[in-house]
Amino acid sequence: MKLDILVMAAHPDDAELGCSGTICSHIAQGKKVGIIDFTRGELGTRGTPEIRLAESAEATKILGVHARENLGFRDGFFVNDEEHLMKLIRVIRRYQPEIVLANAPFDRHPDHIKGCELAVDACFKSGLRMIETFEDDGTQQKEWRPKNVYHYIQDRFISPDFVVDISNFWDKKEASIRAFRSQFYDPTSADPESYLSSPAFLKFVEARNREMGHAIGVEFGEGFTSYKKLGVKDLGSLM
């Protein structure tokens, strides 16, 4: 299946927290969107990998994405090396996305930074025809390089290069985040407290999205950064 947008995420719930409003917005426009989770989040303080995968499946249904895979990289220990790159290149060539949305280049969690670097490297190398990859049935894949790679903003504030209006999709974004119920505030949970489980954390997520929306004159927004300069053909299309 060819996708218009492929979201890459170091952990299950990164995509939901970082850019699920943008995902919903583009699906509503008829775009095909998929998510690739690098790890199962097995080092998370709360829940289990099995619970996280079940929660991810629930969030996937809420968002209505067209494809979602988990690459099973080791949470906390995956690196940007040949083995990991080749697995990600196979995925890029399989789905042939025009746009990739990836982790933030600077953030609280080191995996987010590594995920950003791995995504950027794989998107470039996926376009090199001398790197050979194959589907499971042995069919050789054709080289493919996404036209653009953008990075969603996560825990640490980064000034965005552009902001997507997600005002009509905030409720669906919030529902997809809350699907990961083991990770967030639950007064009945016996799991240890974590950075995410504070009742203030989801309020912070809402405040961040309101702040981004306020910057462009709407209720809710999601900010993104780009390594390359953005070009505009029609000034009238800018908000």
PDB file of C-alpha atoms in Angstrom:
ATOM      1  CA  MET A   1       0.000   0.000   0.000  1.00  0.00           C
ATOM      2  CA  LYS A   2       1.398   3.393  -0.991  1.00  0.00           C
ATOM      3  CA  LEU A   3       0.966   5.996   1.731  1.00  0.00           C
ATOM      4  CA  ASP A   4       0.846   9.768   1.504  1.00  0.00           C
ATOM      5  CA  ILE A   5       2.228  10.204   5.038  1.00  0.00           C
ATOM      6  CA  LEU A   6       4.238   7.821   7.189  1.00  0.00           C
ATOM      7  CA  VAL A   7       4.676   8.680  10.869  1.00  0.00           C
ATOM      8  CA  MET A   8       7.761   7.278  12.590  1.00  0.00           C
ATOM      9  CA  ALA A   9       7.749   7.028  16.379  1.00  0.00           C
ATOM     10  CA  ALA A  10      10.309   5.746  18.856  1.00  0.00           C
ATOM     11  CA  HIS A  11       7.555   4.516  21.195  1.00  0.00           C
ATOM     12  CA  PRO A  12       3.887   3.610  21.004  1.00  0.00           C
ATOM     13  CA  ASP A  13       2.035   6.822  21.976  1.00  0.00           C
ATOM     14  CA  ASP A  14       4.680   9.191  20.507  1.00  0.00           C
ATOM     15  CA  ALA A  15       2.595   9.619  17.351  1.00  0.00           C
ATOM     16  CA  GLU A  16      -0.605  10.131  19.339  1.00  0.00           C
ATOM     17  CA  LEU A  17       0.949  12.729  21.637  1.00  0.00           C
ATOM     18  CA  GLY A  18       2.928  14.496  18.924  1.00  0.00           C
ATOM     19  CA  CYS A  19       0.894  14.581  15.732  1.00  0.00           C
ATOM     20  CA  SER A  20      -2.360  12.617  15.890  1.00  0.00           C
ATOM     21  CA  GLY A  21      -4.399  15.722  15.144  1.00  0.00           C
ATOM     22  CA  THR A  22      -2.455  16.169  11.918  1.00  0.00           C
ATOM     23  CA  ILE A  23      -2.953  12.477  11.147  1.00  0.00           C
ATOM     24  CA  CYS A  24      -6.730  12.820  11.553  1.00  0.00           C
ATOM     25  CA  SER A  25      -6.844  16.039   9.560  1.00  0.00           C
ATOM     26  CA  HIS A  26      -5.129  14.476   6.570  1.00  0.00           C
ATOM     27  CA  ILE A  27      -7.143  11.273   6.689  1.00  0.00           C
ATOM     28  CA  ALA A  28     -10.248  13.472   6.594  1.00  0.00           C
ATOM     29  CA  GLN A  29      -8.803  15.043   3.424  1.00  0.00           C
ATOM     30  CA  GLY A  30      -8.566  11.610   1.814  1.00  0.00           C
ATOM     31  CA  LYS A  31      -4.872  11.000   2.456  1.00  0.00           C
ATOM     32  CA  LYS A  32      -3.508   7.585   3.348  1.00  0.00           C
ATOM     33  CA  VAL A  33      -1.514   7.628   6.573  1.00  0.00           C
ATOM     34  CA  GLY A  34       0.474   4.959   8.404  1.00  0.00           C
ATOM     35  CA  ILE A  35       2.482   4.711  11.641  1.00  0.00           C
ATOM     36  CA  ILE A  36       5.722   2.845  12.312  1.00  0.00           C
ATOM     37  CA  ASP A  37       6.547   2.355  15.986  1.00  0.00           C
ATOM     38  CA  PHE A  38      10.198   1.508  16.557  1.00  0.00           C
ATOM     39  CA  THR A  39       9.870  -0.144  19.988  1.00  0.00           C
ATOM     40  CA  ARG A  40       7.207  -1.713  22.199  1.00  0.00           C
ATOM     41  CA  GLY A  41       7.947   0.755  24.991  1.00  0.00           C
ATOM     42  CA  GLU A  42       9.052  -2.089  27.223  1.00  0.00           C
ATOM     43  CA  LEU A  43      11.106   0.158  29.520  1.00  0.00           C
ATOM     44  CA  GLY A  44       8.079   2.233  30.473  1.00  0.00           C
ATOM     45  CA  THR A  45       7.522   2.537  34.221  1.00  0.00           C
ATOM     46  CA  ARG A  46       3.859   1.558  33.984  1.00  0.00           C
ATOM     47  CA  GLY A  47       2.099  -1.263  32.200  1.00  0.00           C
ATOM     48  CA  THR A  48       3.708  -4.006  30.121  1.00  0.00           C
ATOM     49  CA  PRO A  49       4.738  -4.353  26.459  1.00  0.00           C
ATOM     50  CA  GLU A  50       1.636  -6.485  25.885  1.00  0.00           C
ATOM     51  CA  ILE A  51      -0.600  -3.811  27.386  1.00  0.00           C
ATOM     52  CA  ARG A  52       1.089  -1.122  25.299  1.00  0.00           C
ATOM     53  CA  LEU A  53       0.500  -3.114  22.105  1.00  0.00           C
ATOM     54  CA  ALA A  54      -3.188  -3.565  22.972  1.00  0.00           C
ATOM     55  CA  GLU A  55      -3.484   0.155  23.728  1.00  0.00           C
ATOM     56  CA  SER A  56      -1.742   0.946  20.451  1.00  0.00           C
ATOM     57  CA  ALA A  57      -4.286  -1.188  18.586  1.00  0.00           C
ATOM     58  CA  GLU A  58      -7.125   0.736  20.239  1.00  0.00           C
ATOM     59  CA  ALA A  59      -5.546   4.097  19.354  1.00  0.00           C
ATOM     60  CA  THR A  60      -5.072   2.886  15.773  1.00  0.00           C
ATOM     61  CA  LYS A  61      -8.806   2.236  15.465  1.00  0.00           C
ATOM     62  CA  ILE A  62      -9.626   5.660  16.888  1.00  0.00           C
ATOM     63  CA  LEU A  63      -7.333   7.416  14.415  1.00  0.00           C
ATOM     64  CA  GLY A  64      -8.342   5.276  11.432  1.00  0.00           C
ATOM     65  CA  VAL A  65      -4.806   4.989  10.056  1.00  0.00           C
ATOM     66  CA  HIS A  66      -4.374   2.731   7.028  1.00  0.00           C
ATOM     67  CA  ALA A  67      -1.358   0.775   8.310  1.00  0.00           C
ATOM     68  CA  ARG A  68       0.614   0.390  11.519  1.00  0.00           C
ATOM     69  CA  GLU A  69       3.675  -1.734  12.261  1.00  0.00           C
ATOM     70  CA  ASN A  70       5.942  -2.206  15.250  1.00  0.00           C
ATOM     71  CA  LEU A  71       9.567  -2.963  14.348  1.00  0.00           C
ATOM     72  CA  GLY A  72      10.408  -4.431  17.746  1.00  0.00           C
ATOM     73  CA  PHE A  73      13.606  -2.424  18.280  1.00  0.00           C
ATOM     74  CA  ARG A  74      14.948  -2.519  21.858  1.00  0.00           C
ATOM     75  CA  ASP A  75      13.454   0.308  23.873  1.00  0.00           C
ATOM     76  CA  GLY A  76      16.240   2.518  25.192  1.00  0.00           C
ATOM     77  CA  PHE A  77      18.968   0.648  23.313  1.00  0.00           C
ATOM     78  CA  PHE A  78      18.220   0.915  19.588  1.00  0.00           C
ATOM     79  CA  VAL A  79      20.888   2.765  17.624  1.00  0.00           C
ATOM     80  CA  ASN A  80      21.398   4.288  14.219  1.00  0.00           C
ATOM     81  CA  ASP A  81      23.401   1.455  12.671  1.00  0.00           C
ATOM     82  CA  GLU A  82      23.210  -0.675   9.537  1.00  0.00           C
ATOM     83  CA  GLU A  83      20.927  -3.311  11.042  1.00  0.00           C
ATOM     84  CA  HIS A  84      18.295  -0.810  12.178  1.00  0.00           C
ATOM     85  CA  LEU A  85      18.618   1.306   9.048  1.00  0.00           C
ATOM     86  CA  MET A  86      18.052  -1.635   6.723  1.00  0.00           C
ATOM     87  CA  LYS A  87      14.855  -2.602   8.541  1.00  0.00           C
ATOM     88  CA  LEU A  88      13.538   0.941   8.318  1.00  0.00           C
ATOM     89  CA  ILE A  89      14.576   1.345   4.683  1.00  0.00           C
ATOM     90  CA  ARG A  90      12.532  -1.756   3.817  1.00  0.00           C
ATOM     91  CA  VAL A  91       9.492  -0.142   5.433  1.00  0.00           C
ATOM     92  CA  ILE A  92       9.986   3.167   3.599  1.00  0.00           C
ATOM     93  CA  ARG A  93      10.305   1.392   0.263  1.00  0.00           C
ATOM     94  CA  ARG A  94       7.259  -0.760   0.998  1.00  0.00           C
ATOM     95  CA  TYR A  95       4.959   2.193   1.708  1.00  0.00           C
ATOM     96  CA  GLN A  96       6.622   4.837  -0.509  1.00  0.00           C
ATOM     97  CA  PRO A  97       5.410   7.841   1.527  1.00  0.00           C
ATOM     98  CA  GLU A  98       5.576  11.331   0.098  1.00  0.00           C
ATOM     99  CA  ILE A  99       5.979  12.810   3.599  1.00  0.00           C
ATOM    100  CA  VAL A 100       7.504  11.405   6.770  1.00  0.00           C
ATOM    101  CA  LEU A 101       6.719  12.777  10.230  1.00  0.00           C
ATOM    102  CA  ALA A 102       9.410  11.846  12.760  1.00  0.00           C
ATOM    103  CA  ASN A 103      10.443  12.384  16.369  1.00  0.00           C
ATOM    104  CA  ALA A 104      11.786  15.718  17.583  1.00  0.00           C
ATOM    105  CA  PRO A 105      15.498  16.479  17.060  1.00  0.00           C
ATOM    106  CA  PHE A 106      15.763  17.711  20.670  1.00  0.00           C
ATOM    107  CA  ASP A 107      13.745  16.342  23.568  1.00  0.00           C
ATOM    108  CA  ARG A 108      13.704  15.053  27.138  1.00  0.00           C
ATOM    109  CA  HIS A 109      13.858  11.368  26.131  1.00  0.00           C
ATOM    110  CA  PRO A 110      17.099  10.273  24.375  1.00  0.00           C
ATOM    111  CA  ASP A 111      15.133   7.729  22.296  1.00  0.00           C
ATOM    112  CA  HIS A 112      13.260  10.586  20.639  1.00  0.00           C
ATOM    113  CA  ILE A 113      16.522  12.143  19.512  1.00  0.00           C
ATOM    114  CA  LYS A 114      17.832   8.792  18.288  1.00  0.00           C
ATOM    115  CA  GLY A 115      14.528   8.136  16.552  1.00  0.00           C
ATOM    116  CA  CYS A 116      14.818  11.469  14.758  1.00  0.00           C
ATOM    117  CA  GLU A 117      18.342  10.712  13.556  1.00  0.00           C
ATOM    118  CA  LEU A 118      17.454   7.181  12.462  1.00  0.00           C
ATOM    119  CA  ALA A 119      14.439   8.417  10.506  1.00  0.00           C
ATOM    120  CA  VAL A 120      16.399  11.147   8.707  1.00  0.00           C
ATOM    121  CA  ASP A 121      19.242   8.781   7.826  1.00  0.00           C
ATOM    122  CA  ALA A 122      16.901   6.018   6.618  1.00  0.00           C
ATOM    123  CA  CYS A 123      14.830   8.402   4.464  1.00  0.00           C
ATOM    124  CA  PHE A 124      17.967   9.540   2.668  1.00  0.00           C
ATOM    125  CA  LYS A 125      19.531   6.102   2.249  1.00  0.00           C
ATOM    126  CA  SER A 126      16.230   4.650   1.070  1.00  0.00           C
ATOM    127  CA  GLY A 127      16.730   6.695  -2.097  1.00  0.00           C
ATOM    128  CA  LEU A 128      20.104   5.115  -2.916  1.00  0.00           C
ATOM    129  CA  ARG A 129      19.561   2.429  -5.537  1.00  0.00           C
ATOM    130  CA  MET A 130      22.805   0.638  -4.723  1.00  0.00           C
ATOM    131  CA  ILE A 131      21.381  -0.340  -1.328  1.00  0.00           C
ATOM    132  CA  GLU A 132      19.426  -3.505  -2.043  1.00  0.00           C
ATOM    133  CA  THR A 133      16.412  -4.573   0.010  1.00  0.00           C
ATOM    134  CA  PHE A 134      13.794  -7.269  -0.511  1.00  0.00           C
ATOM    135  CA  GLU A 135      10.230  -8.002   0.493  1.00  0.00           C
ATOM    136  CA  ASP A 136       9.473 -11.131   2.523  1.00  0.00           C
ATOM    137  CA  ASP A 137       8.664 -13.032  -0.681  1.00  0.00           C
ATOM    138  CA  GLY A 138      12.078 -12.185  -2.163  1.00  0.00           C
ATOM    139  CA  THR A 139      10.871  -9.418  -4.483  1.00  0.00           C
ATOM    140  CA  GLN A 140      13.505  -6.710  -4.820  1.00  0.00           C
ATOM    141  CA  GLN A 141      12.339  -3.307  -3.657  1.00  0.00           C
ATOM    142  CA  LYS A 142      12.753  -0.127  -5.678  1.00  0.00           C
ATOM    143  CA  GLU A 143      14.580   2.812  -4.149  1.00  0.00           C
ATOM    144  CA  TRP A 144      12.343   5.537  -2.692  1.00  0.00           C
ATOM    145  CA  ARG A 145      13.060   8.836  -0.975  1.00  0.00           C
ATOM    146  CA  PRO A 146      10.237  10.834   0.670  1.00  0.00           C
ATOM    147  CA  LYS A 147       9.888  14.380  -0.604  1.00  0.00           C
ATOM    148  CA  ASN A 148       9.879  15.876   2.881  1.00  0.00           C
ATOM    149  CA  VAL A 149      10.674  14.892   6.457  1.00  0.00           C
ATOM    150  CA  TYR A 150       9.117  16.977   9.222  1.00  0.00           C
ATOM    151  CA  HIS A 151       9.490  16.621  12.986  1.00  0.00           C
ATOM    152  CA  TYR A 152       6.666  16.867  15.487  1.00  0.00           C
ATOM    153  CA  ILE A 153       7.356  18.740  18.718  1.00  0.00           C
ATOM    154  CA  GLN A 154       7.264  16.615  21.860  1.00  0.00           C
ATOM    155  CA  ASP A 155       8.007  17.340  25.525  1.00  0.00           C
ATOM    156  CA  ARG A 156      10.594  20.109  25.204  1.00  0.00           C
ATOM    157  CA  PHE A 157       9.442  23.311  23.541  1.00  0.00           C
ATOM    158  CA  ILE A 158      10.869  23.946  20.080  1.00  0.00           C
ATOM    159  CA  SER A 159       9.831  26.951  18.056  1.00  0.00           C
ATOM    160  CA  PRO A 160       7.903  25.486  15.099  1.00  0.00           C
ATOM    161  CA  ASP A 161       8.603  26.183  11.463  1.00  0.00           C
ATOM    162  CA  PHE A 162       4.901  25.705  10.755  1.00  0.00           C
ATOM    163  CA  VAL A 163       1.734  24.820  12.664  1.00  0.00           C
ATOM    164  CA  VAL A 164      -1.139  22.612  11.504  1.00  0.00           C
ATOM    165  CA  ASP A 165      -4.671  23.584  12.531  1.00  0.00           C
ATOM    166  CA  ILE A 166      -6.160  20.563  14.356  1.00  0.00           C
ATOM    167  CA  SER A 167      -9.100  22.354  15.972  1.00  0.00           C
ATOM    168  CA  ASN A 168     -11.682  20.021  14.413  1.00  0.00           C
ATOM    169  CA  PHE A 169      -9.752  16.953  15.528  1.00  0.00           C
ATOM    170  CA  TRP A 170      -8.762  17.706  19.122  1.00  0.00           C
ATOM    171  CA  ASP A 171     -11.409  15.374  20.566  1.00  0.00           C
ATOM    172  CA  LYS A 172     -10.157  12.474  18.452  1.00  0.00           C
ATOM    173  CA  LYS A 173      -6.544  13.262  19.349  1.00  0.00           C
ATOM    174  CA  GLU A 174      -7.387  13.307  23.046  1.00  0.00           C
ATOM    175  CA  ALA A 175      -9.241   9.989  22.731  1.00  0.00           C
ATOM    176  CA  SER A 176      -6.270   8.372  20.965  1.00  0.00           C
ATOM    177  CA  ILE A 177      -3.934   9.544  23.746  1.00  0.00           C
ATOM    178  CA  ARG A 178      -6.250   8.296  26.471  1.00  0.00           C
ATOM    179  CA  ALA A 179      -6.283   4.883  24.773  1.00  0.00           C
ATOM    180  CA  PHE A 180      -2.855   4.453  26.408  1.00  0.00           C
ATOM    181  CA  ARG A 181      -4.560   4.426  29.789  1.00  0.00           C
ATOM    182  CA  SER A 182      -1.775   2.493  31.539  1.00  0.00           C
ATOM    183  CA  GLN A 183       0.609   5.390  30.953  1.00  0.00           C
ATOM    184  CA  PHE A 184      -1.438   8.306  32.231  1.00  0.00           C
ATOM    185  CA  TYR A 185      -3.193   9.391  35.409  1.00  0.00           C
ATOM    186  CA  ASP A 186      -5.300   6.659  36.953  1.00  0.00           C
ATOM    187  CA  PRO A 187      -6.017   6.919  40.703  1.00  0.00           C
ATOM    188  CA  THR A 188      -6.892   3.194  40.775  1.00  0.00           C
ATOM    189  CA  SER A 189      -3.566   2.040  39.308  1.00  0.00           C
ATOM    190  CA  ALA A 190      -1.117   0.165  41.523  1.00  0.00           C
ATOM    191  CA  ASP A 191       1.797   0.944  39.206  1.00  0.00           C
ATOM    192  CA  PRO A 192       4.528   3.379  40.335  1.00  0.00           C
ATOM    193  CA  GLU A 193       4.098   7.021  39.455  1.00  0.00           C
ATOM    194  CA  SER A 194       5.925   8.269  36.391  1.00  0.00           C
ATOM    195  CA  TYR A 195       6.599  11.496  34.520  1.00  0.00           C
ATOM    196  CA  LEU A 196       3.520  10.849  32.373  1.00  0.00           C
ATOM    197  CA  SER A 197       1.155   9.660  35.102  1.00  0.00           C
ATOM    198  CA  SER A 198       0.851  13.003  36.878  1.00  0.00           C
ATOM    199  CA  PRO A 199      -2.666  14.473  36.485  1.00  0.00           C
ATOM    200  CA  ALA A 200      -0.949  17.620  35.221  1.00  0.00           C
ATOM    201  CA  PHE A 201       0.657  15.925  32.207  1.00  0.00           C
ATOM    202  CA  LEU A 202      -2.418  15.677  29.988  1.00  0.00           C
ATOM    203  CA  LYS A 203      -3.275  19.260  30.945  1.00  0.00           C
ATOM    204  CA  PHE A 204       0.186  20.199  29.672  1.00  0.00           C
ATOM    205  CA  VAL A 205      -0.468  18.401  26.372  1.00  0.00           C
ATOM    206  CA  GLU A 206      -3.716  20.327  25.925  1.00  0.00           C
ATOM    207  CA  ALA A 207      -2.028  23.605  26.863  1.00  0.00           C
ATOM    208  CA  ARG A 208       0.770  23.001  24.353  1.00  0.00           C
ATOM    209  CA  ASN A 209      -1.725  22.352  21.561  1.00  0.00           C
ATOM    210  CA  ARG A 210      -3.720  25.416  22.562  1.00  0.00           C
ATOM    211  CA  GLU A 211      -0.519  27.473  22.543  1.00  0.00           C
ATOM    212  CA  MET A 212       0.372  26.262  19.054  1.00  0.00           C
ATOM    213  CA  GLY A 213      -3.147  26.958  17.849  1.00  0.00           C
ATOM    214  CA  HIS A 214      -3.147  30.409  19.412  1.00  0.00           C
ATOM    215  CA  ALA A 215       0.005  31.243  17.442  1.00  0.00           C
ATOM    216  CA  ILE A 216      -1.908  30.872  14.167  1.00  0.00           C
ATOM    217  CA  GLY A 217      -5.268  32.184  15.378  1.00  0.00           C
ATOM    218  CA  VAL A 218      -7.090  28.886  15.889  1.00  0.00           C
ATOM    219  CA  GLU A 219      -8.108  26.828  18.935  1.00  0.00           C
ATOM    220  CA  PHE A 220      -5.717  23.893  18.647  1.00  0.00           C
ATOM    221  CA  GLY A 221      -2.561  23.317  16.631  1.00  0.00           C
ATOM    222  CA  GLU A 222       0.425  20.996  16.257  1.00  0.00           C
ATOM    223  CA  GLY A 223       3.855  22.424  15.528  1.00  0.00           C
ATOM    224  CA  PHE A 224       6.520  20.933  13.273  1.00  0.00           C
ATOM    225  CA  THR A 225      10.119  21.689  12.368  1.00  0.00           C
ATOM    226  CA  SER A 226      11.983  21.127   9.116  1.00  0.00           C
ATOM    227  CA  TYR A 227      15.691  20.739   8.395  1.00  0.00           C
ATOM    228  CA  LYS A 228      15.257  22.344   4.991  1.00  0.00           C
ATOM    229  CA  LYS A 229      13.691  25.649   4.029  1.00  0.00           C
ATOM    230  CA  LEU A 230      10.024  25.489   3.128  1.00  0.00           C
ATOM    231  CA  GLY A 231       8.944  26.828  -0.259  1.00  0.00           C
ATOM    232  CA  VAL A 232       5.594  28.423  -1.086  1.00  0.00           C
ATOM    233  CA  LYS A 233       4.044  28.797  -4.526  1.00  0.00           C
ATOM    234  CA  ASP A 234       0.843  30.541  -3.464  1.00  0.00           C
ATOM    235  CA  LEU A 235       0.900  33.231  -0.760  1.00  0.00           C
ATOM    236  CA  GLY A 236      -2.867  32.964  -0.576  1.00  0.00           C
ATOM    237  CA  SER A 237      -2.613  29.457   0.861  1.00  0.00           C
ATOM    238  CA  LEU A 238      -0.897  30.740   4.004  1.00  0.00           C
ATOM    239  CA  MET A 239      -3.086  31.336   7.052  1.00  0.00           C
TER     240      MET A 239
END
